[in-house]
Amino acid sequence: MENGGVDLIFHTNLFSSKTLDLSVHPAQVNMSFYDPVSGGWASVSGVASIIADPATVEKYYSPALSAWLGDLGDGVHDGSPSDPRIGVIKLEARLATYAVARRGAIGRAVETVRSVAGGDVPAVNSIRELSSEELQEWRRTHS
């Protein structure tokens, strides 16, 4: 995470189909996360960019990346910070919506059954949204 946790950072193989897709269609993207245990989720939309700058790669590098890239044995493609395959995808968040679970698994099940029986929508989560303006303010005050 970057900018006080507002923008998301991911390692990537610069020669993968996802980086090709982002190079061709860099406009709006969405990342969603779901926690099946709590029922909470988050949806972050924004603009993605691919960063191949060695200083940025070094900044976010983790030795665990070598396990995912492997060592090709040529002295160049070795999973190290200087491996030309390693890049970073940065998702600059423009809108974030998330749900905080109000109840545990049993409480959600009971609420769902009760709501279905009554023809209502179950109230199992508290939905919150962070606007573009709120995210900009957070960046300004936490970067």
PDB file of C-alpha atoms in Angstrom:
ATOM      1  CA  MET A   1       0.000   0.000   0.000  1.00  0.00           C
ATOM      2  CA  GLU A   2       1.090   3.536  -0.684  1.00  0.00           C
ATOM      3  CA  ASN A   3      -0.063   7.067   0.127  1.00  0.00           C
ATOM      4  CA  GLY A   4      -1.215   6.193   3.613  1.00  0.00           C
ATOM      5  CA  GLY A   5      -2.667   2.883   2.469  1.00  0.00           C
ATOM      6  CA  VAL A   6      -5.011   4.366  -0.139  1.00  0.00           C
ATOM      7  CA  ASP A   7      -3.204   3.173  -3.278  1.00  0.00           C
ATOM      8  CA  LEU A   8      -2.488  -0.516  -3.808  1.00  0.00           C
ATOM      9  CA  ILE A   9       0.851  -1.938  -4.935  1.00  0.00           C
ATOM     10  CA  PHE A  10       1.295  -5.385  -6.501  1.00  0.00           C
ATOM     11  CA  HIS A  11       4.371  -7.154  -7.819  1.00  0.00           C
ATOM     12  CA  THR A  12       4.052  -8.426 -11.352  1.00  0.00           C
ATOM     13  CA  ASN A  13       5.877 -10.289 -14.070  1.00  0.00           C
ATOM     14  CA  LEU A  14       6.267  -7.634 -16.772  1.00  0.00           C
ATOM     15  CA  PHE A  15       5.946 -10.333 -19.430  1.00  0.00           C
ATOM     16  CA  SER A  16       2.560 -11.640 -18.269  1.00  0.00           C
ATOM     17  CA  SER A  17      -0.809 -11.250 -19.947  1.00  0.00           C
ATOM     18  CA  LYS A  18      -2.108  -8.992 -17.157  1.00  0.00           C
ATOM     19  CA  THR A  19       0.622  -6.411 -17.811  1.00  0.00           C
ATOM     20  CA  LEU A  20      -0.074  -6.573 -21.541  1.00  0.00           C
ATOM     21  CA  ASP A  21      -3.773  -6.018 -20.854  1.00  0.00           C
ATOM     22  CA  LEU A  22      -3.038  -3.044 -18.574  1.00  0.00           C
ATOM     23  CA  SER A  23      -0.694  -1.585 -21.203  1.00  0.00           C
ATOM     24  CA  VAL A  24      -3.464  -1.695 -23.798  1.00  0.00           C
ATOM     25  CA  HIS A  25      -6.384  -0.812 -21.476  1.00  0.00           C
ATOM     26  CA  PRO A  26      -4.997   1.259 -18.577  1.00  0.00           C
ATOM     27  CA  ALA A  27      -8.254   3.053 -17.846  1.00  0.00           C
ATOM     28  CA  GLN A  28     -10.544   2.027 -15.025  1.00  0.00           C
ATOM     29  CA  VAL A  29      -9.802  -1.174 -13.136  1.00  0.00           C
ATOM     30  CA  ASN A  30     -11.279  -2.805 -10.055  1.00  0.00           C
ATOM     31  CA  MET A  31      -9.797  -4.942  -7.310  1.00  0.00           C
ATOM     32  CA  SER A  32     -12.140  -6.793  -5.002  1.00  0.00           C
ATOM     33  CA  PHE A  33     -11.404  -8.686  -1.824  1.00  0.00           C
ATOM     34  CA  TYR A  34     -13.710 -10.976   0.141  1.00  0.00           C
ATOM     35  CA  ASP A  35     -13.256 -12.553   3.559  1.00  0.00           C
ATOM     36  CA  PRO A  36     -15.445 -15.677   3.656  1.00  0.00           C
ATOM     37  CA  VAL A  37     -14.976 -16.004   7.418  1.00  0.00           C
ATOM     38  CA  SER A  38     -16.322 -12.574   8.370  1.00  0.00           C
ATOM     39  CA  GLY A  39     -18.380 -11.823   5.257  1.00  0.00           C
ATOM     40  CA  GLY A  40     -16.581  -8.498   4.905  1.00  0.00           C
ATOM     41  CA  TRP A  41     -15.465  -7.290   1.498  1.00  0.00           C
ATOM     42  CA  ALA A  42     -13.817  -4.351  -0.236  1.00  0.00           C
ATOM     43  CA  SER A  43     -14.020  -3.063  -3.790  1.00  0.00           C
ATOM     44  CA  VAL A  44     -11.426  -0.529  -4.927  1.00  0.00           C
ATOM     45  CA  SER A  45     -11.676   1.073  -8.351  1.00  0.00           C
ATOM     46  CA  GLY A  46      -9.219   3.418  -9.960  1.00  0.00           C
ATOM     47  CA  VAL A  47      -6.495   3.719 -12.563  1.00  0.00           C
ATOM     48  CA  ALA A  48      -3.718   1.143 -12.821  1.00  0.00           C
ATOM     49  CA  SER A  49      -0.217   1.790 -14.061  1.00  0.00           C
ATOM     50  CA  ILE A  50       2.723  -0.505 -14.672  1.00  0.00           C
ATOM     51  CA  ILE A  51       6.028   0.618 -13.201  1.00  0.00           C
ATOM     52  CA  ALA A  52       9.292  -0.963 -14.360  1.00  0.00           C
ATOM     53  CA  ASP A  53      11.576   1.653 -12.797  1.00  0.00           C
ATOM     54  CA  PRO A  54      14.433  -0.187 -11.003  1.00  0.00           C
ATOM     55  CA  ALA A  55      14.265   2.116  -7.953  1.00  0.00           C
ATOM     56  CA  THR A  56      10.547   1.404  -7.511  1.00  0.00           C
ATOM     57  CA  VAL A  57      11.056  -2.327  -8.000  1.00  0.00           C
ATOM     58  CA  GLU A  58      13.845  -2.248  -5.392  1.00  0.00           C
ATOM     59  CA  LYS A  59      11.637  -0.272  -2.980  1.00  0.00           C
ATOM     60  CA  TYR A  60       8.892  -2.908  -3.013  1.00  0.00           C
ATOM     61  CA  TYR A  61      11.019  -5.992  -3.678  1.00  0.00           C
ATOM     62  CA  SER A  62      10.578  -9.070  -1.528  1.00  0.00           C
ATOM     63  CA  PRO A  63      12.879 -12.123  -1.651  1.00  0.00           C
ATOM     64  CA  ALA A  64       9.730 -14.274  -1.830  1.00  0.00           C
ATOM     65  CA  LEU A  65       9.299 -13.111  -5.443  1.00  0.00           C
ATOM     66  CA  SER A  66      12.117 -15.387  -6.572  1.00  0.00           C
ATOM     67  CA  ALA A  67       9.955 -18.398  -5.715  1.00  0.00           C
ATOM     68  CA  TRP A  68       7.283 -17.203  -8.157  1.00  0.00           C
ATOM     69  CA  LEU A  69       9.626 -16.206 -10.967  1.00  0.00           C
ATOM     70  CA  GLY A  70      12.298 -18.854 -10.626  1.00  0.00           C
ATOM     71  CA  ASP A  71      15.927 -18.672 -11.707  1.00  0.00           C
ATOM     72  CA  LEU A  72      16.359 -19.292 -15.437  1.00  0.00           C
ATOM     73  CA  GLY A  73      20.074 -19.901 -14.899  1.00  0.00           C
ATOM     74  CA  ASP A  74      21.231 -17.168 -17.283  1.00  0.00           C
ATOM     75  CA  GLY A  75      22.552 -14.820 -14.591  1.00  0.00           C
ATOM     76  CA  VAL A  76      19.913 -12.214 -15.475  1.00  0.00           C
ATOM     77  CA  HIS A  77      16.487 -13.759 -14.887  1.00  0.00           C
ATOM     78  CA  ASP A  78      17.182 -14.896 -11.331  1.00  0.00           C
ATOM     79  CA  GLY A  79      14.309 -13.463  -9.276  1.00  0.00           C
ATOM     80  CA  SER A  80      16.564 -10.801  -7.754  1.00  0.00           C
ATOM     81  CA  PRO A  81      15.643  -7.092  -7.610  1.00  0.00           C
ATOM     82  CA  SER A  82      17.515  -6.580 -10.900  1.00  0.00           C
ATOM     83  CA  ASP A  83      15.543  -9.300 -12.729  1.00  0.00           C
ATOM     84  CA  PRO A  84      14.032  -7.488 -15.755  1.00  0.00           C
ATOM     85  CA  ARG A  85      10.808  -9.482 -15.406  1.00  0.00           C
ATOM     86  CA  ILE A  86       9.879  -7.844 -12.084  1.00  0.00           C
ATOM     87  CA  GLY A  87       7.651  -4.800 -12.114  1.00  0.00           C
ATOM     88  CA  VAL A  88       5.032  -3.122  -9.992  1.00  0.00           C
ATOM     89  CA  ILE A  89       1.365  -2.474 -10.674  1.00  0.00           C
ATOM     90  CA  LYS A  90       0.052   0.571  -8.858  1.00  0.00           C
ATOM     91  CA  LEU A  91      -3.692   1.006  -8.474  1.00  0.00           C
ATOM     92  CA  GLU A  92      -4.469   4.643  -7.736  1.00  0.00           C
ATOM     93  CA  ALA A  93      -7.768   4.373  -5.903  1.00  0.00           C
ATOM     94  CA  ARG A  94     -10.576   6.655  -7.061  1.00  0.00           C
ATOM     95  CA  LEU A  95     -13.461   5.013  -5.188  1.00  0.00           C
ATOM     96  CA  ALA A  96     -13.481   2.471  -2.379  1.00  0.00           C
ATOM     97  CA  THR A  97     -16.558   0.667  -1.124  1.00  0.00           C
ATOM     98  CA  TYR A  98     -16.375  -1.811   1.697  1.00  0.00           C
ATOM     99  CA  ALA A  99     -18.588  -3.853   3.964  1.00  0.00           C
ATOM    100  CA  VAL A 100     -17.939  -4.444   7.629  1.00  0.00           C
ATOM    101  CA  ALA A 101     -19.698  -7.531   8.943  1.00  0.00           C
ATOM    102  CA  ARG A 102     -22.177  -6.769  11.713  1.00  0.00           C
ATOM    103  CA  ARG A 103     -22.506 -10.363  12.867  1.00  0.00           C
ATOM    104  CA  GLY A 104     -20.587 -13.621  12.951  1.00  0.00           C
ATOM    105  CA  ALA A 105     -21.347 -16.569  10.667  1.00  0.00           C
ATOM    106  CA  ILE A 106     -24.220 -17.886  12.806  1.00  0.00           C
ATOM    107  CA  GLY A 107     -25.701 -14.409  13.224  1.00  0.00           C
ATOM    108  CA  ARG A 108     -25.539 -13.848   9.450  1.00  0.00           C
ATOM    109  CA  ALA A 109     -27.285 -17.174   8.815  1.00  0.00           C
ATOM    110  CA  VAL A 110     -30.055 -16.381  11.324  1.00  0.00           C
ATOM    111  CA  GLU A 111     -30.506 -12.870   9.899  1.00  0.00           C
ATOM    112  CA  THR A 112     -30.642 -14.231   6.341  1.00  0.00           C
ATOM    113  CA  VAL A 113     -33.317 -16.826   7.204  1.00  0.00           C
ATOM    114  CA  ARG A 114     -35.328 -14.241   9.161  1.00  0.00           C
ATOM    115  CA  SER A 115     -35.148 -11.735   6.310  1.00  0.00           C
ATOM    116  CA  VAL A 116     -36.071 -14.247   3.619  1.00  0.00           C
ATOM    117  CA  ALA A 117     -39.070 -15.375   5.680  1.00  0.00           C
ATOM    118  CA  GLY A 118     -40.163 -11.756   6.073  1.00  0.00           C
ATOM    119  CA  GLY A 119     -39.457 -10.763   2.471  1.00  0.00           C
ATOM    120  CA  ASP A 120     -36.709  -8.371   3.543  1.00  0.00           C
ATOM    121  CA  VAL A 121     -33.062  -7.925   2.607  1.00  0.00           C
ATOM    122  CA  PRO A 122     -30.722  -9.273   5.297  1.00  0.00           C
ATOM    123  CA  ALA A 123     -28.836  -6.561   7.205  1.00  0.00           C
ATOM    124  CA  VAL A 124     -25.605  -8.463   7.745  1.00  0.00           C
ATOM    125  CA  ASN A 125     -23.091  -5.789   6.690  1.00  0.00           C
ATOM    126  CA  SER A 126     -22.539  -2.111   7.161  1.00  0.00           C
ATOM    127  CA  ILE A 127     -21.640  -0.678   3.733  1.00  0.00           C
ATOM    128  CA  ARG A 128     -19.314   2.313   3.567  1.00  0.00           C
ATOM    129  CA  GLU A 129     -17.956   4.292   0.640  1.00  0.00           C
ATOM    130  CA  LEU A 130     -14.936   6.552   0.286  1.00  0.00           C
ATOM    131  CA  SER A 131     -15.321   9.108  -2.503  1.00  0.00           C
ATOM    132  CA  SER A 132     -12.589  10.392  -4.772  1.00  0.00           C
ATOM    133  CA  GLU A 133     -12.482  13.596  -2.739  1.00  0.00           C
ATOM    134  CA  GLU A 134     -12.099  11.702   0.546  1.00  0.00           C
ATOM    135  CA  LEU A 135      -9.311   9.567  -0.913  1.00  0.00           C
ATOM    136  CA  GLN A 136      -7.513  12.697  -2.206  1.00  0.00           C
ATOM    137  CA  GLU A 137      -7.769  14.301   1.220  1.00  0.00           C
ATOM    138  CA  TRP A 138      -6.352  11.152   2.825  1.00  0.00           C
ATOM    139  CA  ARG A 139      -3.414  11.163   0.381  1.00  0.00           C
ATOM    140  CA  ARG A 140      -2.782  14.833   1.081  1.00  0.00           C
ATOM    141  CA  THR A 141      -2.693  14.380   4.851  1.00  0.00           C
ATOM    142  CA  HIS A 142      -0.974  10.966   5.059  1.00  0.00           C
ATOM    143  CA  SER A 143       1.709  10.993   2.366  1.00  0.00           C
TER     144      SER A 143
END
